[in-house]
Amino acid sequence: MPNPFVMKLEHAVDLTDEDRVRLEKASSQTRHVGAREDLIQENEAPANVHVVLSGFACRYKILPEGKRQIMALLVPGDACDLQVQILRRMDHSISTLTPCVIANIPPDEIRSLASQPRLTQALWWATLVDEAILREWLVNMGQRQADEQLAHILCELLVRLQTVGLARENSFDLPFTQEELGDVLGITTVHVNRVLQGLREEGLIVLKGKVLTIPDVERLKQFAGFTPNYLHLHTRAKEEPGRKRALG
Amino acid sequence: MPNPFVMKLEHAVDLTDEDRVRLEKASSQTRHVGAREDLIQENEAPANVHVVLSGFACRYKILPEGKRQIMALLVPGDACDLQVQILRRMDHSISTLTPCVIANIPPDEIRSLASQPRLTQALWWATLVDEAILREWLVNMGQRQADEQLAHILCELLVRLQTVGLARENSFDLPFTQEELGDVLGITTVHVNRVLQGLREEGLIVLKGKVLTIPDVERLKQFAGFTPNYLHLHTRAKEEPGRKRALG
DNA sequence: CGAAGTGTTGAAGCAAATCAATTTTCGTGG
DNA sequence: CCACGAAAATTGATTTGCTTCAACACTTCG
């Protein structure tokens, strides 16, 4: 079974076989976590780095009035708190959305990985892409209406899941409740429901059970104003070994 | 004249005098930039690290329809593109809002600074705090109404400017137009105007000329739901030299 | 089977957008 | 220093995207 953490970092740098082995080994201590369990809470001092190996998780904050904002969706391959050593306390919480397999990497292990500059670079790349995604989400919330916003998130998920081999050409598992989607978009569940219906009626998406299919990916991207540049996926990793670009 | 870049990083780590000298020297090559000029545009490959030494700048994206979302306000002491080496192309643009003095630090110089682990730590701290601010802005846009949102940004600016010595106890220069504030909050200028009037009528803020005064800081923070934990300011730097905490 | 969680629908209300003027401030050159 | 034009701020009337509240239906699973 391919390790999504390794698959993701392949998009950051050219990993060697040794790098891959080290990453696999570092993420080999895993635990299974049920749906809707906190991995860490706001104000805690983080101990380990977590890496999602399967399932979906999220970063979130709860306001005094009880409202929740989800600030990031974590999919397999995503790491949280790589920066454990630098910021002392969490300013937000992290929880699973579905049952997950989570790797726990102790800080020492991370430091050891980081002795290899290529891996340092890869890990910081992951952090910076997280930041770029946050910026795009901010644009999404500030400037787009709910239907475009939702479409945009779906386009992003398609691409992110494809890079770790968890989405097909135009479909993937979408196991979120409408309430969870609402907490991502900052809208009510009632409105999520209506927006989903709208997208379905337009033929932009098909949502059957928990599987999302996008009949015309280009059309949905167009509708959402989605461009994947902010994901910083260097597609050179796609070239097959032994094949030269100039001859391709 | 104190260097705001140094002042800011004092909040991240305990700098030595040598660190301070190195940072000052690294940011000594400056240039003056007029208001509303781009420092770098989306899709460009960044060459230098920029540090704002005076004035205000911002990160932003423009959508095809022409709408602009400001994703970050950069105040003196803030660096942009510290990660030059890692992400190849900008996924957003950076522009000044007011006339600015900008330090240009070549990548080599940054690498040289980073040979000192304390400074590496300080620079990454700055990047991670930027990310934390983004998360808070997302909460702001998703869950708070326009008046609370605006109040929240003002509280944040007060604190951030105080850490670089550019705000008094309860007031600071706010040289933005209402259009710019609208692009920060994701609302129209008309609504910014009405929201400002609301805050004034409530006595929460006084805005005369370009100077903002907050009559009761605690009250505004309360109204906005502002807590500064996400700015990760370790206040130990506040102690005066030679003065022991236990005796203070 | 029943209960809880999730999804769906309708009606009414509200925050913010939109459209369109008008006034005030500001920067610049005469 | 004033005059002018442009930018910024302000106001009013109308519309709309989304919320709120409330009820009901479907699904899932112990």
CSV table of C-alpha atoms in Angstrom, one decimal, chain A residues 41-153:
chain,number,residue,atom,x,y,z
A,41,GLN,CA,-6.7,21.1,21.1
A,42,GLU,CA,-6.2,24.8,21.1
A,43,ASN,CA,-3.7,26.0,23.8
A,44,GLU,CA,-2.1,22.6,24.1
A,45,ALA,CA,1.6,22.3,23.6
A,46,PRO,CA,2.0,19.9,20.7
A,47,ALA,CA,4.1,16.9,21.4
A,48,ASN,CA,4.2,14.9,18.1
A,49,VAL,CA,3.9,15.6,14.5
A,50,HIS,CA,0.8,14.0,13.1
A,51,VAL,CA,0.5,12.7,9.5
A,52,VAL,CA,-2.8,11.6,8.1
A,53,LEU,CA,-2.4,8.3,6.4
A,54,SER,CA,-6.0,7.6,5.7
A,55,GLY,CA,-9.3,9.4,6.3
A,56,PHE,CA,-10.1,13.1,6.6
A,57,ALA,CA,-9.3,15.5,9.4
A,58,CYS,CA,-9.5,19.2,9.8
A,59,ARG,CA,-8.2,22.3,11.6
A,60,TYR,CA,-10.9,24.3,13.3
A,61,LYS,CA,-11.7,26.9,15.9
A,62,ILE,CA,-14.8,27.3,18.0
A,63,LEU,CA,-16.1,30.7,18.8
A,64,PRO,CA,-17.6,31.6,22.3
A,65,GLU,CA,-21.1,31.5,20.7
A,66,GLY,CA,-20.4,27.9,19.7
A,67,LYS,CA,-19.9,28.5,16.0
A,68,ARG,CA,-17.2,26.4,14.4
A,69,GLN,CA,-15.0,27.5,11.5
A,70,ILE,CA,-13.0,24.8,9.7
A,71,MET,CA,-9.8,26.4,8.5
A,72,ALA,CA,-8.3,23.5,6.7
A,73,LEU,CA,-9.2,20.0,5.4
A,74,LEU,CA,-6.4,17.5,6.0
A,75,VAL,CA,-6.3,14.6,3.5
A,76,PRO,CA,-4.0,11.6,3.5
A,77,GLY,CA,-0.4,12.7,3.1
A,78,ASP,CA,-1.0,15.9,5.0
A,79,ALA,CA,1.0,16.7,8.1
A,80,CYS,CA,0.0,18.8,11.0
A,81,ASP,CA,2.3,20.7,13.4
A,82,LEU,CA,5.5,20.2,11.6
A,83,GLN,CA,6.5,23.4,13.4
A,84,VAL,CA,6.0,21.9,16.8
A,85,GLN,CA,9.4,23.2,18.0
A,86,ILE,CA,8.8,26.8,16.9
A,87,LEU,CA,5.3,27.8,18.1
A,88,ARG,CA,4.8,26.7,21.7
A,89,ARG,CA,1.0,26.4,21.9
A,90,MET,CA,-1.6,25.5,19.4
A,91,ASP,CA,-3.8,28.4,18.3
A,92,HIS,CA,-6.4,26.1,17.0
A,93,SER,CA,-7.6,22.5,17.3
A,94,ILE,CA,-7.4,19.5,15.0
A,95,SER,CA,-9.9,16.8,14.8
A,96,THR,CA,-10.8,13.8,12.6
A,97,LEU,CA,-13.9,14.0,10.4
A,98,THR,CA,-13.9,10.3,9.5
A,99,PRO,CA,-12.1,7.4,11.0
A,100,CYS,CA,-8.4,7.9,10.3
A,101,VAL,CA,-5.1,6.2,10.5
A,102,ILE,CA,-2.6,8.7,11.9
A,103,ALA,CA,1.1,8.5,12.1
A,104,ASN,CA,2.8,10.0,15.1
A,105,ILE,CA,6.3,11.3,14.5
A,106,PRO,CA,8.2,12.4,17.5
A,107,PRO,CA,10.1,15.7,17.2
A,108,ASP,CA,13.5,13.9,17.3
A,109,GLU,CA,12.5,11.9,14.3
A,110,ILE,CA,11.6,15.0,12.4
A,111,ARG,CA,14.9,16.6,13.3
A,112,SER,CA,16.6,13.5,12.1
A,113,LEU,CA,14.8,13.6,8.8
A,114,ALA,CA,15.7,17.3,8.5
A,115,SER,CA,19.4,16.5,8.6
A,116,GLN,CA,18.9,15.7,4.9
A,117,PRO,CA,18.4,19.2,3.2
A,118,ARG,CA,16.2,17.6,0.5
A,119,LEU,CA,13.8,16.5,3.2
A,120,THR,CA,13.9,19.8,5.1
A,121,GLN,CA,13.0,21.4,1.8
A,122,ALA,CA,10.2,19.0,1.2
A,123,LEU,CA,8.7,19.4,4.7
A,124,TRP,CA,8.8,23.2,4.5
A,125,TRP,CA,7.3,23.0,1.1
A,126,ALA,CA,4.3,21.2,2.6
A,127,THR,CA,4.0,24.0,5.2
A,128,LEU,CA,4.1,26.7,2.6
A,129,VAL,CA,1.5,25.0,0.5
A,130,ASP,CA,-0.8,24.8,3.5
A,131,GLU,CA,-0.4,28.6,3.8
A,132,ALA,CA,-1.1,29.1,0.1
A,133,ILE,CA,-4.3,27.0,0.4
A,134,LEU,CA,-5.3,29.3,3.3
A,135,ARG,CA,-4.9,32.3,1.2
A,136,GLU,CA,-7.0,30.8,-1.6
A,137,TRP,CA,-9.7,29.9,0.9
A,138,LEU,CA,-9.7,33.5,2.1
A,139,VAL,CA,-10.2,34.7,-1.5
A,140,ASN,CA,-12.9,32.1,-1.8
A,141,MET,CA,-14.8,33.3,1.3
A,142,GLY,CA,-14.3,37.0,0.6
A,143,GLN,CA,-15.1,37.2,-3.1
A,144,ARG,CA,-17.1,34.2,-4.2
A,145,GLN,CA,-20.7,33.3,-3.6
A,146,ALA,CA,-21.6,30.1,-1.8
A,147,ASP,CA,-22.1,28.0,-4.9
A,148,GLU,CA,-18.8,29.1,-6.5
A,149,GLN,CA,-17.1,28.6,-3.2
A,150,LEU,CA,-18.3,25.1,-2.8
A,151,ALA,CA,-17.4,24.3,-6.4
A,152,HIS,CA,-14.0,25.6,-5.7
A,153,ILE,CA,-13.4,23.5,-2.7
